[in-house]
Tab-separated table of C-alpha atoms in Angstrom:
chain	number	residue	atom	x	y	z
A	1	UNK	CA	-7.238	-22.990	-10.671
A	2	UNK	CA	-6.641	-23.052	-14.203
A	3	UNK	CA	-5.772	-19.735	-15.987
A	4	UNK	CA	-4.457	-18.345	-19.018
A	5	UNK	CA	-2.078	-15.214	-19.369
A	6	UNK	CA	-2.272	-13.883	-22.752
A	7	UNK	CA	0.621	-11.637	-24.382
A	8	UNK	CA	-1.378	-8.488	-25.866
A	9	UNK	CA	2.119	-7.095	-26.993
A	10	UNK	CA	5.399	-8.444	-27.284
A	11	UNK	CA	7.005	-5.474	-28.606
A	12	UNK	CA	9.456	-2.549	-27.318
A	13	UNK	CA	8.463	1.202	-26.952
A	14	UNK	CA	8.472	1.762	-30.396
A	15	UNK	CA	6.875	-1.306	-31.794
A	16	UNK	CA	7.802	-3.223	-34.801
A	17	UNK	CA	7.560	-2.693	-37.340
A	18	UNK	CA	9.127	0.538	-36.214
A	19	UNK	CA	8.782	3.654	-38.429
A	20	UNK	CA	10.531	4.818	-40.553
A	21	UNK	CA	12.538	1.620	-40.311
A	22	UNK	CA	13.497	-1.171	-43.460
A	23	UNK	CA	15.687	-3.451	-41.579
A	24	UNK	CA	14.795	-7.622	-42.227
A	25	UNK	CA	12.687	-8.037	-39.039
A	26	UNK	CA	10.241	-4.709	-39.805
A	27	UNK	CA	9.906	-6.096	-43.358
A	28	UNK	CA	9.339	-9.637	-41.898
A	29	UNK	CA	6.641	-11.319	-43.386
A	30	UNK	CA	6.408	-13.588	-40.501
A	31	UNK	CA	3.358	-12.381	-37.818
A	32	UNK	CA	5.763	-13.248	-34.600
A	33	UNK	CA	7.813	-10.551	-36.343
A	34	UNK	CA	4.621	-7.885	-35.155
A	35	UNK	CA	4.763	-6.589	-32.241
A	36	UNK	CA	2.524	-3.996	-30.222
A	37	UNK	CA	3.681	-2.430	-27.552
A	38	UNK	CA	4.304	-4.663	-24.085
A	39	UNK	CA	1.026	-5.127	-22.146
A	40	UNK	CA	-0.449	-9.028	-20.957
A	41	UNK	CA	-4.022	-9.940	-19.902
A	42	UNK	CA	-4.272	-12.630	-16.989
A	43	UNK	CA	-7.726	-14.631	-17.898
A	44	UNK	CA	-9.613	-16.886	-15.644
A	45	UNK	CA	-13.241	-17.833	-14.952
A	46	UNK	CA	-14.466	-14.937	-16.671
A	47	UNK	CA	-12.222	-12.777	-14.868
A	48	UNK	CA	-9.759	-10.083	-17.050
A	49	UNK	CA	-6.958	-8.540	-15.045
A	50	UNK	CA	-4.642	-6.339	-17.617
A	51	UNK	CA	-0.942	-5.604	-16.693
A	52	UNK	CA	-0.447	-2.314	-18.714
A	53	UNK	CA	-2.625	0.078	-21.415
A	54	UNK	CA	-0.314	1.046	-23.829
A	55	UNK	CA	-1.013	3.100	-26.614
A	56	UNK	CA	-1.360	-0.629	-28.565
A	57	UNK	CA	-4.221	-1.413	-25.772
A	58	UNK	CA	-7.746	-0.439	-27.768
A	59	UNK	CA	-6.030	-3.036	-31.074
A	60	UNK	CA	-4.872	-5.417	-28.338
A	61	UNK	CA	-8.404	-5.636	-26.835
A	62	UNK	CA	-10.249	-5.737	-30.178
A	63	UNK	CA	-7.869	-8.532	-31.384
A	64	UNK	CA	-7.915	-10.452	-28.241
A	65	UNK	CA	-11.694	-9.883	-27.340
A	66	UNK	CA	-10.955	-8.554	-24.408
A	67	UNK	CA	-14.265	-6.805	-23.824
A	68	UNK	CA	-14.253	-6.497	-19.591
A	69	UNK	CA	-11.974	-5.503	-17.424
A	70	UNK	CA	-11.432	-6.189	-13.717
A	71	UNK	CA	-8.642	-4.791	-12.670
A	72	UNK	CA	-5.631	-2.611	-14.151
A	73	UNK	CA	-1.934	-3.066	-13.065
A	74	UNK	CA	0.505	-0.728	-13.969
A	75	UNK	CA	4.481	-1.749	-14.511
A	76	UNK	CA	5.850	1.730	-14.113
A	77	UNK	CA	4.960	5.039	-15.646
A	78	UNK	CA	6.485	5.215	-19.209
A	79	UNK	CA	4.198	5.686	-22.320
A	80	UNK	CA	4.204	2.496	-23.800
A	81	UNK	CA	2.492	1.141	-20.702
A	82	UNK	CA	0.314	3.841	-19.470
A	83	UNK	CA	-0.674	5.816	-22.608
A	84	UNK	CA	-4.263	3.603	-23.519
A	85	UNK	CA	-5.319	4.467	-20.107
A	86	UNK	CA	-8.419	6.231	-21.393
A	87	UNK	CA	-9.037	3.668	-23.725
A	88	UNK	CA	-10.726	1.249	-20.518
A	89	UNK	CA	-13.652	4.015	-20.840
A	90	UNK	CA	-16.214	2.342	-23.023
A	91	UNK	CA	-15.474	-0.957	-21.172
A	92	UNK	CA	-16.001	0.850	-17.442
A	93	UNK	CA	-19.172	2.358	-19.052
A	94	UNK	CA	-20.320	-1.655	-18.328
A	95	UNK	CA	-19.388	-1.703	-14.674
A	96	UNK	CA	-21.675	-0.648	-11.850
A	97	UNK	CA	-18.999	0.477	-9.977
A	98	UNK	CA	-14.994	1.962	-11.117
A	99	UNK	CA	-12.394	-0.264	-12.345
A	100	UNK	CA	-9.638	-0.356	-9.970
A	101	UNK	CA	-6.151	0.878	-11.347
A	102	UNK	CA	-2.849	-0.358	-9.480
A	103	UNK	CA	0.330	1.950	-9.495
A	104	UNK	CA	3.142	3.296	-7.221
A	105	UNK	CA	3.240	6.754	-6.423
A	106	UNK	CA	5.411	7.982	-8.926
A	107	UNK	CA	3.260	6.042	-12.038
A	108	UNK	CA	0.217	7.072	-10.354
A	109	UNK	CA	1.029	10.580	-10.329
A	110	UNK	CA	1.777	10.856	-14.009
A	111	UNK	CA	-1.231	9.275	-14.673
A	112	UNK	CA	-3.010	11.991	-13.191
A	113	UNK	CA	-1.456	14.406	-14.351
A	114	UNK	CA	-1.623	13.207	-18.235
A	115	UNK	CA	-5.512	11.813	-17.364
A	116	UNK	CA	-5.928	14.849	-15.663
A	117	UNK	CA	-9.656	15.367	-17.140
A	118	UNK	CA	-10.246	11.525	-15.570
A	119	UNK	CA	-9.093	12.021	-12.108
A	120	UNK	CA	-9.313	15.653	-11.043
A	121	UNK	CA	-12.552	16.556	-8.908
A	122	UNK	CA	-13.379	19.833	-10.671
A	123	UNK	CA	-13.178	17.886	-13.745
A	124	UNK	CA	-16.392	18.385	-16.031
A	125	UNK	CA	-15.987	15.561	-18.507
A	126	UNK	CA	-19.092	13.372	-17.882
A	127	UNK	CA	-17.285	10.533	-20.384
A	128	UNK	CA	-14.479	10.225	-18.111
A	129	UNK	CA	-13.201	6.536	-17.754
A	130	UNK	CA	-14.908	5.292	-14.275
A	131	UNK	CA	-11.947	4.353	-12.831
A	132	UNK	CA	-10.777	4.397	-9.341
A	133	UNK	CA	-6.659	4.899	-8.946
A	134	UNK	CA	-5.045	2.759	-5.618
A	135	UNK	CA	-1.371	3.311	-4.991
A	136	UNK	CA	0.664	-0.218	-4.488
A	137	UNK	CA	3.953	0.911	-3.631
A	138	UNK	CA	7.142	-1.795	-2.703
A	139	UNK	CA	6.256	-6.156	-2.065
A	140	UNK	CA	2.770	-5.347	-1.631
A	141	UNK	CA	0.191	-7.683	-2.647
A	142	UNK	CA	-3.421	-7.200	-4.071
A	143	UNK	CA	-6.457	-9.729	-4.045
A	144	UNK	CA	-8.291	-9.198	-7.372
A	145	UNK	CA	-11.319	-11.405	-8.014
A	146	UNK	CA	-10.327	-14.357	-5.554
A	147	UNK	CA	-6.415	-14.298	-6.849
A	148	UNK	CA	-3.982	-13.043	-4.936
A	149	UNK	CA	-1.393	-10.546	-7.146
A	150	UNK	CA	2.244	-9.802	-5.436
A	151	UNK	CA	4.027	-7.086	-6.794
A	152	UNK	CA	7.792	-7.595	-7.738
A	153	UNK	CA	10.127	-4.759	-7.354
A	154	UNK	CA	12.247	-4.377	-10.028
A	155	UNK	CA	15.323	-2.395	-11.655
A	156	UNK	CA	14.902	-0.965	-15.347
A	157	UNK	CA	18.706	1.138	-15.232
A	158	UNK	CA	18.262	3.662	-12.400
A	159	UNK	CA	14.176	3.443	-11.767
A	160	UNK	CA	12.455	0.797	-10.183
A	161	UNK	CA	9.746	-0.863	-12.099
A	162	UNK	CA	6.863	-3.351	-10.679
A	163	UNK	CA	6.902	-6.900	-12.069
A	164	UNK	CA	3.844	-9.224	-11.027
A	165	UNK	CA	3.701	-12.767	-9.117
A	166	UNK	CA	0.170	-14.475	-9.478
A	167	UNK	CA	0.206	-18.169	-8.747
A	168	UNK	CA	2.952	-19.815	-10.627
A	169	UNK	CA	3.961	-17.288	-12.651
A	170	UNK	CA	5.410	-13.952	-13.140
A	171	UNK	CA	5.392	-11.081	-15.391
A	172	UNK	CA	8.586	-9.319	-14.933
A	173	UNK	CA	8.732	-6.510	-18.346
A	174	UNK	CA	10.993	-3.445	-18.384
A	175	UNK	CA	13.655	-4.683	-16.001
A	176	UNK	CA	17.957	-5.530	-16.143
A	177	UNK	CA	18.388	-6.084	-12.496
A	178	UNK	CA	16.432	-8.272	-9.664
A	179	UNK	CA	16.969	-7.603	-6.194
A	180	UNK	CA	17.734	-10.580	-4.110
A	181	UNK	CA	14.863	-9.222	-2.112
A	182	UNK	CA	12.719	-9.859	-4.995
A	183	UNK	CA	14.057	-13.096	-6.367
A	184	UNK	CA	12.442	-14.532	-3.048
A	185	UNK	CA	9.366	-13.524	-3.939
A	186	UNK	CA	9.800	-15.637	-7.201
A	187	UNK	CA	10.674	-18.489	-5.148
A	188	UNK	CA	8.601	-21.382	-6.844
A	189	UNK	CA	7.748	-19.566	-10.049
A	190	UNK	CA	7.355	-22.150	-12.516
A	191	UNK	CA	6.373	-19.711	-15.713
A	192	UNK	CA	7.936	-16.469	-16.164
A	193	UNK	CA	7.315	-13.759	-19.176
A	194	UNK	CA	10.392	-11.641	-18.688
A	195	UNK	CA	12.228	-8.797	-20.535
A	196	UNK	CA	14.403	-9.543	-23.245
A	197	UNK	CA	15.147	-6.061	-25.770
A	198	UNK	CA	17.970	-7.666	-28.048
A	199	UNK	CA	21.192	-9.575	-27.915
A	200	UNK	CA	23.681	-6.445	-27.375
A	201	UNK	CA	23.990	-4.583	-24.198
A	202	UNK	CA	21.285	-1.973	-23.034
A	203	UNK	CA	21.655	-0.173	-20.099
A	204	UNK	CA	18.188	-0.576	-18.913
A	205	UNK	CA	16.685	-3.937	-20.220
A	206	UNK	CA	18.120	-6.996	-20.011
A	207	UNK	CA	19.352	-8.692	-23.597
A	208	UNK	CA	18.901	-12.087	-24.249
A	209	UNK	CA	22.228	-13.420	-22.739
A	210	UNK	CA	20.878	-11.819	-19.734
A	211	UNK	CA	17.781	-12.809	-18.876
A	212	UNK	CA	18.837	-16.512	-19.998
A	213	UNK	CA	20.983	-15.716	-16.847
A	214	UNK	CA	17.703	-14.681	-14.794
A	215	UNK	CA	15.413	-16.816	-15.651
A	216	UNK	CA	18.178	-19.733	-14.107
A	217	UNK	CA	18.252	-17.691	-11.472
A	218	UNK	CA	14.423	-17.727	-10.645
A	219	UNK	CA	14.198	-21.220	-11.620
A	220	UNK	CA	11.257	-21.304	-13.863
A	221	UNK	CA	10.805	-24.651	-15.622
A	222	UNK	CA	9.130	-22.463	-18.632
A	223	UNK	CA	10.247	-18.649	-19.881
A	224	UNK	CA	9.367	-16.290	-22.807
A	225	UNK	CA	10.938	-13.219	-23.627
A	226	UNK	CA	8.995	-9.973	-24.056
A	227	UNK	CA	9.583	-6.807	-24.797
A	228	UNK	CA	11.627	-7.188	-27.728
A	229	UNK	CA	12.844	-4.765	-30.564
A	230	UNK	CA	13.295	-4.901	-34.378
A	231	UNK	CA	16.697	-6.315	-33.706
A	232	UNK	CA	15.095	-9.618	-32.822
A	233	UNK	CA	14.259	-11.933	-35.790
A	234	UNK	CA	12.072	-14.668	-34.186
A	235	UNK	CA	12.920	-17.522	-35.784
A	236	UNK	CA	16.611	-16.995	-36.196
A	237	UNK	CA	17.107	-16.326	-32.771
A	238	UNK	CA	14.293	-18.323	-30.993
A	239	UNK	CA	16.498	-21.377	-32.336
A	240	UNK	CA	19.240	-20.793	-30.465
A	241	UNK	CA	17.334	-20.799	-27.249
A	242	UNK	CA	17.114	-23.654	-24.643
A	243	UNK	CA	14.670	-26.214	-24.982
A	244	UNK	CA	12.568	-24.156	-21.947
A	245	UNK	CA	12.845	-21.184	-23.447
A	246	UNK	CA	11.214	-19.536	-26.151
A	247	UNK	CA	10.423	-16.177	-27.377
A	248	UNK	CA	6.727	-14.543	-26.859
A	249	UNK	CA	4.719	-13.457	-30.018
A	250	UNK	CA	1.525	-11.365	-29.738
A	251	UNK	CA	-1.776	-13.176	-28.795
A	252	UNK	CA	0.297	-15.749	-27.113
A	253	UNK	CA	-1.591	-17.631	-24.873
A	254	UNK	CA	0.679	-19.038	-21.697
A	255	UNK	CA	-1.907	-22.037	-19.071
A	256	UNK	CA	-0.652	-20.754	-15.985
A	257	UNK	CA	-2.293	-22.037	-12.550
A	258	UNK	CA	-3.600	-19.690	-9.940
């Protein structure tokens, strides 16, 4: 089944341009240079399944006319993925029932903490998002609308992060490390999206040299970098990339099959 994964955001936590900044790529001119925070929609049949609200995620869905959503699934717990979470609430206003919301326990408990209004029972807000919060913790795997979502356990430095296998590809953001447990699971990925900050060392994203390295590793006959920060010009360095790899650009839109 033919589907398409769109990039919503290609950016890093702090977007680009980022405040306060001047450097070449933040004064870019060039719109692959403009990048919302990381978040991806995976599109088929009518069907809108969003990995990640970021604080980017009401633009994202206004520029990418996203208006329904099926499903949520959350990466991990920091801001720029989880901090547009309210923003779902005029879209599950449409649905007759809640919109389900994927996490592991330590993501979902932040959300309800900061959503606290949403999710508490003695809450009074009557415009709460209807949303519905389901813990998937480890390899588990989801069914969402027919399609069958795996989750990917990943390393971002010292916490472990949730990538996301759904038929031939993967969306593997916030990550430096995959566990050979995990790189099974990518067995037979053909398309990957996969984090790629800069070309120096971080200690908790992979850099460009890096996930070059991974994405041989997984095999993946097509890859685009995500996640990346004002230190990446994109054509200057999406030249010097293989032939099957390329960097991601917001709005982006990836034919995967399902």
């Amino acid at each position: 089944m033919q589907a398409s994964l769109i990039i919503l955001g290609s950016g890093t936590s702090m977007g680009v341009p980022t405040l306060g900044c001047e450097c070449r790529v933040c004064t870019s001119t060039d719109p692959r240079d403009k990048r919302l925070r990381p978040s991806a929609a995976v599109v088929w049949n009518g069907h809108h399944v969003i990995i990640d609200t970021g604080p980017d995620f009401r633009t994202q869905a206004l520029n990418y006319g996203i208006g329904d959503v099926d499903a949520v699934l959350y990466t991990h717990s920091h801001a720029d993925h989880i901090l547009g979470m309210d923003d779902l609430r005029p879209l599950s206003f449409k649905h007759t029932g809640k919109i389900p919301l994927y996490a592991d326990d330590p993501t979902a408990r932040i959300l309800e903490t900061i959503f606290d209004y949403t999710f508490s029972e003695d809450s009074q807000y009557k415009l709460r998002a209807r949303v519905r919060l389901n813990r998937l913790n480890g390899e588990a795997c989801v069914n969402l609308c027919g399609v069958e979502f795996q989750r990917i356990p990943l390393l971002h430095g010292p916490l472990e992060t949730g990538g996301y296998r759904f038929g031939n590809a993967a969306y593997l953001t916030d990550m430096n490390a995959i566990p050979d447990s995990s790189l099974s699971l990518l067995r037979g990925v053909e398309v990957v999206v996969i984090d790629a900050l800069r070309e120096r060392h971080h200690p908790s994203h992979a850099n460009i040299e890096e996930a070059i390295a991974w994405v041989d590793k997984i095999g993946a006959r097509q890859a685009w970098f995500t996640h990346m920060s004002h230190e990446i010009l994109h054509a200057e360095i999406d030249a010097k990339l293989p032939p099957h790899i390329r960097l991601a650009y917001d709005g982006l839109i990836i034919p995967v099959e399902l």
